[in-house]
Amino acid sequence: MTLFFVSDLNMHLPLEESEVGLITAVYLFIYILFEIQAQAKKACQELCSLEILLDDIKDIDFPPLLDLFIELDSSEIQAIDVHNESLCVLNGEYALSLMRVINQKLRRVDLQDLSFGKNFLRDLSKRGLPCQVLSLRSSHFRKLNMVGEFMQIHTLNLDFSTSLTSFKEDCFICMPKLTHLSLCETRITNLWTTIAALSKLPRLVELRFQNWLGCNDAGPSAASSDGKSNNKTDFSQANSSSYIRASSVDIGVLTDYDSSTEEALRNLFSFEDVAINQEVQSMIEDSSDDSDVDFSSHQQEYGSRELLLNDFPGLNGQVDQRNKVSFDTLDSQNGEESFAGAFTRQIEDVALKFISCHASPICFEKYYREYMITSLPHLKVLDNLPIGEDDRERATITFSQYFEYLPYRRKHKESVVSILQKREIRASQSLMRTPKQKSSYISGESKYFYTRSLCAAKVGSSAWPFLHPLSISSSGLGDEGMGFRPRQFEYHPSDSSLMVFGTLDGEVVVVNHEKEKIVSHIPSLGAMNSVLGLCWLKNYPSKLIAGSDNGSLKLYDIQKMPTTNMGIYNTAGFVTFDDFDQLTSVHVNSTDELFLASGYSRNVALYDINSGRRLQVFTDMHREHINVVKFANYSPSLFATSSFDQDVKMWDLRQKPIRPCYSASSSRGNVMVCFSPDDHYLLVSAVDNEVRQLLAVDGRLHLKFEIASTGSSQNYTRSYYMNGRDYIISGSCDEHVVRICCAQTGRRLRDISLEVPQSL
């Protein structure tokens, strides 16, 4: 067992493991010696600090150490640092007890490659620590929720926490003094929930999700300000005044670079003391939620990754204002603006090349830097790069061009109660006005004003949507309560509580998703494979069309179908149509007289619902198979088709669709097409987030939605209009997120991360 008491005189006293009594005596002896030195240091007005290395401390050492540390409050020791450099064998509960006994003299806790177990992180998050600097690199947090008391902490490092994906809403509310936060190489992706959590930190001035490293033409440099090579990376050495100037990046970077071999480099992070601001704004609120912890993998990925890095040169606080790094528009090879990658900037006569290192996925979001700068007005440094006034002005312009703060261009958040009160007051005042006064009074507001205001209030109330899985299974249906395997679903056109979904096993299930109850269950009976096509009838709300991949097509009346599997079905409850081989899509026209079917072919079939007959098959409508066919919402003879041949075509049954009304092309294969609720637009979704809005009248491009592509040819994208034509929602099969964008401007309103609930 090795324990180091380290003063500013660099006294090192190793202790070999022995019996408890001898250990206690030796600890006491060292403590007395250390107190003598501490008194001498105090007489010289020098700081006396104690450093505790946990690497080889064992459980047997805990009782004497605990007794010793209880007396620290009355000792001359002013600051204590606790850290580890390798795998620890000490019980996690004991380690926390030692740190809490140290209490207010605990200055720094630096733990990495955590081996204390999930209970250690859970207890630390729930109860807190009185330290000023906390480094938990390579921790196993999955969803951060540090609700304990961290009243003194000003610096937090969670780098290389590769399980960390998101934050709980109030996870930082117990850290009123936090000014520096590092989250490099995590799995955080969502801009909106991240900003909602970080906005609870009123004193945050430096934030890292990646590390920008730079070098000049002479090559990289790893020297510190005194010309010597460091063996640690300083998260921040700057004081508050340097942040106010925002004229330099005062962050040292270490890379063990060998210019002759250019071997793979690894960037290591640690913290140095940061000046503590004097004003403190208390933001403590109670919360009972625990942080989610993931121990599925103990492998530290960052240690084995091969990254060729360049060092960031020391730009100290003496650099003139004109020498700041300028954040003009950066053009990547594909023409898109991005800070994830590399760029070159001129500082005086030196050309510096900057390379992103250990970036979290959020850094690759389009306009990530501009969004962060605009949303965090007190931030001075982002990803090692200072934020100047020009940067903030440009970020504000970019934000207003590509993002919406609230729906319908609302500028400020309002509560639902406040809007309802205003509506009632307005209604009561309106009763007292003359008809002429009423007309002039409401002329500036549309009839949708309050509906839209309520929508904006609900969206603005939280960045975290209300998500919960539907607890619906086949229990009680005679098949031992097995779970369903949904493949396709459609909401009811008039009853928002109803939806129908088809399964991979050929079942059709109608549910009330608000009450989580099955309304009707139709088993496959061996006749259907995976259900791929579903469509409700508009004028007959109890009827729907279902089609499967083996070509089976049926019309069901859910009022005549049982909710339980009794094995007996009334043949009046469904109508069977001629098969359409390899079916993928069905859709009913606006009068409920006709429906179309398409699939893995270049043909489309037209069916008569009343007679149950197939009227016609239109052949060779595209050069490749047709993914989706859709009728217009008001014109019963107009329909659109989308195909992997990259074309979208409009057809009219009145013209015997031999040739289309028009054709419009995408750059990739089309997965989806649909009409806007008023039939003014077509929404076209192609592979890998290529989403465009066309004018339905002639197919001209109205708007292209700037959704970042992933580079995957298998990332199939579908997009729909929401309740109205104001906003669209888009999602892709390779991404666990759906995006909401304004249908008139293309601006992004919100990304919704679809997280699967997991237990600790």
Short mmCIF file of C-alpha atoms in Angstrom, two decimals, residues 280-598:
data_model
loop_
_atom_site.label_atom_id
_atom_site.label_comp_id
_atom_site.label_asym_id
_atom_site.label_seq_id
_atom_site.Cartn_x
_atom_site.Cartn_y
_atom_site.Cartn_z
CA VAL A 280 -22.48 33.29 -6.08
CA GLN A 281 -26.01 32.88 -7.31
CA SER A 282 -27.72 30.09 -5.40
CA MET A 283 -29.66 27.72 -7.63
CA ILE A 284 -30.27 24.73 -5.35
CA GLU A 285 -33.36 22.66 -5.96
CA ASP A 286 -34.16 19.23 -4.63
CA SER A 287 -34.47 16.22 -6.93
CA SER A 288 -34.86 12.56 -6.15
CA ASP A 289 -33.76 11.10 -9.49
CA ASP A 290 -30.54 9.12 -9.75
CA SER A 291 -28.08 9.36 -12.59
CA ASP A 292 -28.31 6.41 -14.93
CA VAL A 293 -25.10 4.43 -14.97
CA ASP A 294 -23.88 2.05 -17.66
CA PHE A 295 -21.28 -0.63 -16.86
CA SER A 296 -21.83 -2.68 -20.00
CA SER A 297 -18.26 -2.07 -21.13
CA HIS A 298 -15.13 -1.30 -19.14
CA GLN A 299 -12.87 -0.89 -22.11
CA GLN A 300 -11.50 2.65 -22.39
CA GLU A 301 -11.80 3.31 -26.08
CA TYR A 302 -9.82 6.52 -26.09
CA GLY A 303 -6.69 4.71 -25.02
CA SER A 304 -6.48 2.63 -28.18
CA ARG A 305 -7.67 5.09 -30.80
CA GLU A 306 -5.09 6.26 -33.28
CA LEU A 307 -5.40 10.03 -33.63
CA LEU A 308 -2.78 12.19 -35.30
CA LEU A 309 -2.89 15.44 -33.36
CA ASN A 310 -1.15 18.76 -33.54
CA ASP A 311 -0.50 20.84 -30.46
CA PHE A 312 -2.32 24.02 -29.75
CA PRO A 313 0.25 26.82 -29.45
CA GLY A 314 0.21 28.88 -26.29
CA LEU A 315 -1.73 32.06 -26.91
CA ASN A 316 -1.51 33.91 -23.61
CA GLY A 317 -3.37 36.88 -22.32
CA GLN A 318 -0.78 39.31 -23.75
CA VAL A 319 -1.84 38.66 -27.34
CA ASP A 320 -3.32 41.70 -28.97
CA GLN A 321 -7.04 41.81 -29.78
CA ARG A 322 -6.31 41.72 -33.52
CA ASN A 323 -4.65 38.31 -33.08
CA LYS A 324 -7.83 36.51 -32.12
CA VAL A 325 -8.87 33.47 -34.06
CA SER A 326 -11.55 34.66 -36.46
CA PHE A 327 -14.59 32.46 -36.89
CA ASP A 328 -15.63 33.33 -40.39
CA THR A 329 -17.65 30.87 -42.41
CA LEU A 330 -15.72 27.66 -42.79
CA ASP A 331 -16.26 25.74 -45.98
CA SER A 332 -15.71 22.01 -45.90
CA GLN A 333 -15.11 19.90 -48.97
CA ASN A 334 -18.80 19.35 -49.56
CA GLY A 335 -19.56 23.05 -49.33
CA GLU A 336 -21.32 22.85 -45.97
CA GLU A 337 -20.36 24.99 -43.00
CA SER A 338 -18.72 22.95 -40.28
CA PHE A 339 -16.35 23.18 -37.33
CA ALA A 340 -15.93 19.40 -37.11
CA GLY A 341 -12.80 18.56 -39.06
CA ALA A 342 -9.94 20.96 -39.77
CA PHE A 343 -9.46 24.57 -40.83
CA THR A 344 -6.66 27.10 -41.20
CA ARG A 345 -6.53 30.61 -39.76
CA GLN A 346 -3.99 33.42 -40.03
CA ILE A 347 -2.77 34.91 -36.75
CA GLU A 348 -0.40 37.79 -37.53
CA ASP A 349 2.24 36.23 -39.83
CA VAL A 350 1.69 32.65 -38.71
CA ALA A 351 -0.71 30.25 -40.43
CA LEU A 352 -2.23 27.93 -37.86
CA LYS A 353 -3.96 24.71 -38.81
CA PHE A 354 -6.60 23.59 -36.33
CA ILE A 355 -7.64 19.96 -35.94
CA SER A 356 -10.60 18.69 -33.94
CA CYS A 357 -9.68 16.05 -31.37
CA HIS A 358 -11.91 13.83 -29.19
CA ALA A 359 -15.11 15.39 -30.54
CA SER A 360 -18.48 14.36 -29.12
CA PRO A 361 -21.21 13.70 -31.73
CA ILE A 362 -22.91 17.00 -30.91
CA CYS A 363 -19.97 18.80 -32.56
CA PHE A 364 -21.00 17.39 -35.94
CA GLU A 365 -24.47 18.93 -35.75
CA LYS A 366 -24.83 21.61 -38.37
CA TYR A 367 -24.17 25.09 -36.94
CA TYR A 368 -23.30 23.57 -33.57
CA ARG A 369 -20.94 26.38 -32.60
CA GLU A 370 -23.34 29.14 -33.58
CA TYR A 371 -26.17 27.48 -31.66
CA MET A 372 -24.04 27.16 -28.52
CA ILE A 373 -22.74 30.72 -28.65
CA THR A 374 -26.19 32.22 -29.13
CA SER A 375 -27.86 30.06 -26.49
CA LEU A 376 -25.19 30.61 -23.81
CA PRO A 377 -24.65 34.40 -23.71
CA HIS A 378 -22.13 34.28 -20.82
CA LEU A 379 -19.82 31.76 -22.49
CA LYS A 380 -16.30 33.06 -23.18
CA VAL A 381 -14.49 29.98 -24.51
CA LEU A 382 -15.93 27.08 -26.51
CA ASP A 383 -13.80 24.05 -27.40
CA ASN A 384 -10.56 25.87 -26.48
CA LEU A 385 -11.37 28.74 -28.84
CA PRO A 386 -12.29 32.19 -27.49
CA ILE A 387 -15.59 33.84 -28.35
CA GLY A 388 -15.32 37.44 -29.52
CA GLU A 389 -18.00 40.01 -30.15
CA ASP A 390 -17.81 39.43 -33.91
CA ASP A 391 -18.28 35.70 -33.35
CA ARG A 392 -21.35 36.33 -31.25
CA GLU A 393 -22.88 38.67 -33.82
CA ARG A 394 -22.36 36.17 -36.63
CA ALA A 395 -23.71 33.37 -34.47
CA THR A 396 -26.88 35.36 -33.77
CA ILE A 397 -27.45 35.89 -37.48
CA THR A 398 -26.87 32.20 -38.25
CA PHE A 399 -29.17 31.12 -35.44
CA SER A 400 -32.03 33.31 -36.68
CA GLN A 401 -31.54 31.96 -40.20
CA TYR A 402 -31.48 28.24 -39.41
CA PHE A 403 -33.22 27.76 -36.05
CA GLU A 404 -36.54 28.63 -34.42
CA TYR A 405 -36.50 29.44 -30.73
CA LEU A 406 -40.25 28.77 -30.40
CA PRO A 407 -42.99 27.75 -32.86
CA TYR A 408 -44.68 30.43 -34.94
CA ARG A 409 -41.83 32.88 -34.35
CA ARG A 410 -42.79 33.53 -30.76
CA LYS A 411 -39.97 35.41 -29.06
CA HIS A 412 -40.70 34.70 -25.42
CA LYS A 413 -41.90 31.70 -23.46
CA GLU A 414 -45.38 31.86 -21.96
CA SER A 415 -47.26 29.50 -19.73
CA VAL A 416 -50.45 27.80 -20.88
CA VAL A 417 -52.31 29.32 -17.92
CA SER A 418 -51.23 32.83 -18.91
CA ILE A 419 -52.46 32.37 -22.49
CA LEU A 420 -55.81 31.01 -21.34
CA GLN A 421 -56.23 33.96 -18.98
CA LYS A 422 -55.50 36.41 -21.79
CA ARG A 423 -58.01 34.66 -24.02
CA GLU A 424 -60.73 34.87 -21.37
CA ILE A 425 -60.01 38.54 -20.69
CA ARG A 426 -60.03 39.26 -24.42
CA ALA A 427 -63.34 37.42 -24.82
CA SER A 428 -64.99 39.32 -21.95
CA GLN A 429 -63.78 42.66 -23.33
CA SER A 430 -65.01 41.76 -26.80
CA LEU A 431 -68.56 41.33 -25.50
CA MET A 432 -68.62 44.99 -24.49
CA ARG A 433 -67.54 46.33 -27.88
CA THR A 434 -69.57 47.37 -30.89
CA PRO A 435 -69.31 45.30 -34.09
CA LYS A 436 -67.03 47.93 -35.64
CA GLN A 437 -64.76 47.97 -32.60
CA LYS A 438 -64.62 44.17 -32.58
CA SER A 439 -63.51 44.14 -36.21
CA SER A 440 -60.68 46.62 -35.65
CA TYR A 441 -59.70 44.98 -32.37
CA ILE A 442 -58.98 41.55 -33.79
CA SER A 443 -57.80 42.57 -37.24
CA GLY A 444 -54.15 42.00 -36.28
CA GLU A 445 -54.67 38.42 -35.13
CA SER A 446 -55.52 35.34 -37.12
CA LYS A 447 -58.21 32.93 -36.02
CA TYR A 448 -55.41 30.52 -35.10
CA PHE A 449 -53.63 32.98 -32.79
CA TYR A 450 -54.47 31.31 -29.49
CA THR A 451 -54.12 27.78 -30.85
CA ARG A 452 -50.63 28.60 -32.05
CA SER A 453 -49.78 30.40 -28.83
CA LEU A 454 -50.79 27.34 -26.83
CA CYS A 455 -48.67 25.17 -29.10
CA ALA A 456 -45.66 27.45 -28.59
CA ALA A 457 -46.20 27.41 -24.82
CA LYS A 458 -46.26 23.62 -24.69
CA VAL A 459 -43.14 23.27 -26.83
CA GLY A 460 -41.33 25.92 -24.80
CA SER A 461 -42.20 24.37 -21.45
CA SER A 462 -39.51 21.69 -21.75
CA ALA A 463 -36.82 20.55 -24.15
CA TRP A 464 -37.54 16.99 -23.06
CA PRO A 465 -40.66 15.52 -24.66
CA PHE A 466 -43.01 13.29 -22.75
CA LEU A 467 -42.01 9.84 -23.95
CA HIS A 468 -43.36 6.55 -22.69
CA PRO A 469 -43.65 3.13 -24.29
CA LEU A 470 -47.14 1.81 -24.99
CA SER A 471 -47.83 -1.03 -22.57
CA ILE A 472 -49.82 -3.09 -25.03
CA SER A 473 -49.35 -6.82 -25.43
CA SER A 474 -51.37 -9.75 -26.70
CA SER A 475 -52.26 -10.80 -23.15
CA GLY A 476 -55.85 -12.00 -23.10
CA LEU A 477 -55.85 -12.74 -26.83
CA GLY A 478 -55.25 -16.43 -26.38
CA ASP A 479 -51.54 -16.50 -27.27
CA GLU A 480 -49.90 -16.49 -23.82
CA GLY A 481 -49.39 -12.74 -23.65
CA MET A 482 -46.63 -12.47 -26.25
CA GLY A 483 -45.55 -8.97 -27.26
CA PHE A 484 -46.40 -7.50 -30.65
CA ARG A 485 -43.76 -6.74 -33.28
CA PRO A 486 -45.03 -3.55 -34.98
CA ARG A 487 -43.92 -2.74 -38.51
CA GLN A 488 -46.27 -0.01 -39.73
CA PHE A 489 -48.73 2.35 -38.05
CA GLU A 490 -51.27 4.99 -39.01
CA TYR A 491 -53.19 7.45 -36.85
CA HIS A 492 -56.95 7.68 -37.27
CA PRO A 493 -57.91 10.69 -39.45
CA SER A 494 -60.60 12.02 -37.08
CA ASP A 495 -60.11 10.33 -33.69
CA SER A 496 -56.65 11.28 -32.42
CA SER A 497 -56.75 8.66 -29.66
CA LEU A 498 -56.89 5.76 -32.16
CA MET A 499 -54.12 4.25 -34.20
CA VAL A 500 -53.71 1.03 -36.15
CA PHE A 501 -50.47 -0.86 -36.49
CA GLY A 502 -49.49 -3.91 -38.51
CA THR A 503 -46.96 -6.42 -37.27
CA LEU A 504 -44.21 -8.56 -38.72
CA ASP A 505 -46.43 -11.55 -37.92
CA GLY A 506 -49.29 -10.34 -40.11
CA GLU A 507 -51.52 -9.01 -37.31
CA VAL A 508 -53.59 -5.83 -37.57
CA VAL A 509 -54.18 -4.16 -34.20
CA VAL A 510 -56.29 -1.09 -33.48
CA VAL A 511 -55.47 0.55 -30.15
CA ASN A 512 -56.54 3.53 -28.08
CA HIS A 513 -53.02 4.74 -27.35
CA GLU A 514 -54.19 7.25 -24.73
CA LYS A 515 -55.84 4.54 -22.63
CA GLU A 516 -53.39 1.83 -23.78
CA LYS A 517 -56.26 -0.49 -24.66
CA ILE A 518 -56.78 -2.76 -27.66
CA VAL A 519 -59.89 -1.80 -29.63
CA SER A 520 -59.64 -4.54 -32.23
CA HIS A 521 -57.20 -7.37 -32.92
CA ILE A 522 -57.05 -9.18 -36.26
CA PRO A 523 -54.64 -12.13 -36.34
CA SER A 524 -52.90 -13.25 -39.49
CA LEU A 525 -54.69 -16.64 -39.61
CA GLY A 526 -51.83 -17.83 -41.78
CA ALA A 527 -52.96 -15.65 -44.69
CA MET A 528 -50.69 -12.63 -44.22
CA ASN A 529 -47.00 -11.99 -43.78
CA SER A 530 -45.60 -8.66 -42.59
CA VAL A 531 -48.17 -5.86 -42.83
CA LEU A 532 -46.59 -3.03 -44.85
CA GLY A 533 -49.60 -1.03 -46.04
CA LEU A 534 -52.32 0.60 -43.91
CA CYS A 535 -54.83 3.32 -44.68
CA TRP A 536 -58.01 4.50 -42.93
CA LEU A 537 -61.11 5.49 -44.88
CA LYS A 538 -62.06 9.11 -44.23
CA ASN A 539 -65.86 8.98 -44.63
CA TYR A 540 -66.24 5.59 -42.96
CA PRO A 541 -64.10 5.97 -39.81
CA SER A 542 -64.45 2.33 -38.71
CA LYS A 543 -62.95 0.93 -41.93
CA LEU A 544 -59.35 0.53 -43.07
CA ILE A 545 -57.33 -1.12 -45.83
CA ALA A 546 -54.44 -3.43 -44.90
CA GLY A 547 -51.90 -5.00 -47.25
CA SER A 548 -49.03 -7.40 -46.58
CA ASP A 549 -45.77 -8.18 -48.34
CA ASN A 550 -47.18 -11.44 -49.77
CA GLY A 551 -49.71 -9.37 -51.77
CA SER A 552 -52.80 -9.94 -49.58
CA LEU A 553 -55.23 -7.00 -49.53
CA LYS A 554 -58.23 -6.67 -47.20
CA LEU A 555 -60.71 -4.05 -46.05
CA TYR A 556 -61.66 -4.37 -42.36
CA ASP A 557 -64.54 -2.91 -40.38
CA ILE A 558 -63.28 -2.72 -36.78
CA GLN A 559 -66.83 -2.41 -35.45
CA LYS A 560 -67.45 -5.96 -36.65
CA MET A 561 -64.13 -7.41 -35.50
CA PRO A 562 -63.59 -8.76 -31.96
CA THR A 563 -61.13 -7.32 -29.43
CA THR A 564 -60.09 -10.81 -28.31
CA ASN A 565 -58.96 -13.88 -30.20
CA MET A 566 -62.05 -16.07 -30.09
CA GLY A 567 -61.14 -17.94 -33.26
CA ILE A 568 -64.47 -16.95 -34.90
CA TYR A 569 -64.80 -14.11 -37.41
CA ASN A 570 -67.79 -12.65 -39.17
CA THR A 571 -67.07 -12.63 -42.87
CA ALA A 572 -69.03 -9.37 -43.07
CA GLY A 573 -66.18 -7.79 -41.12
CA PHE A 574 -63.73 -7.79 -44.02
CA VAL A 575 -63.52 -7.74 -47.83
CA THR A 576 -60.75 -9.45 -49.79
CA PHE A 577 -59.26 -7.90 -52.95
CA ASP A 578 -57.09 -9.39 -55.68
CA ASP A 579 -53.49 -9.76 -54.58
CA PHE A 580 -50.78 -7.28 -55.50
CA ASP A 581 -47.41 -9.04 -55.44
CA GLN A 582 -44.63 -7.68 -53.19
CA LEU A 583 -46.83 -4.89 -51.87
CA THR A 584 -45.29 -1.99 -49.90
CA SER A 585 -47.92 0.80 -49.96
CA VAL A 586 -51.70 1.39 -50.15
CA HIS A 587 -53.68 4.63 -50.14
CA VAL A 588 -57.38 5.58 -50.39
CA ASN A 589 -58.65 8.62 -52.31
CA SER A 590 -60.58 11.50 -50.77
CA THR A 591 -64.05 10.08 -51.57
CA ASP A 592 -63.33 6.56 -50.27
CA GLU A 593 -64.24 5.10 -53.66
CA LEU A 594 -60.81 4.02 -54.91
CA PHE A 595 -57.46 2.94 -53.55
CA LEU A 596 -54.03 2.38 -55.05
CA ALA A 597 -51.39 -0.25 -54.29
CA SER A 598 -47.67 -0.20 -55.14
#
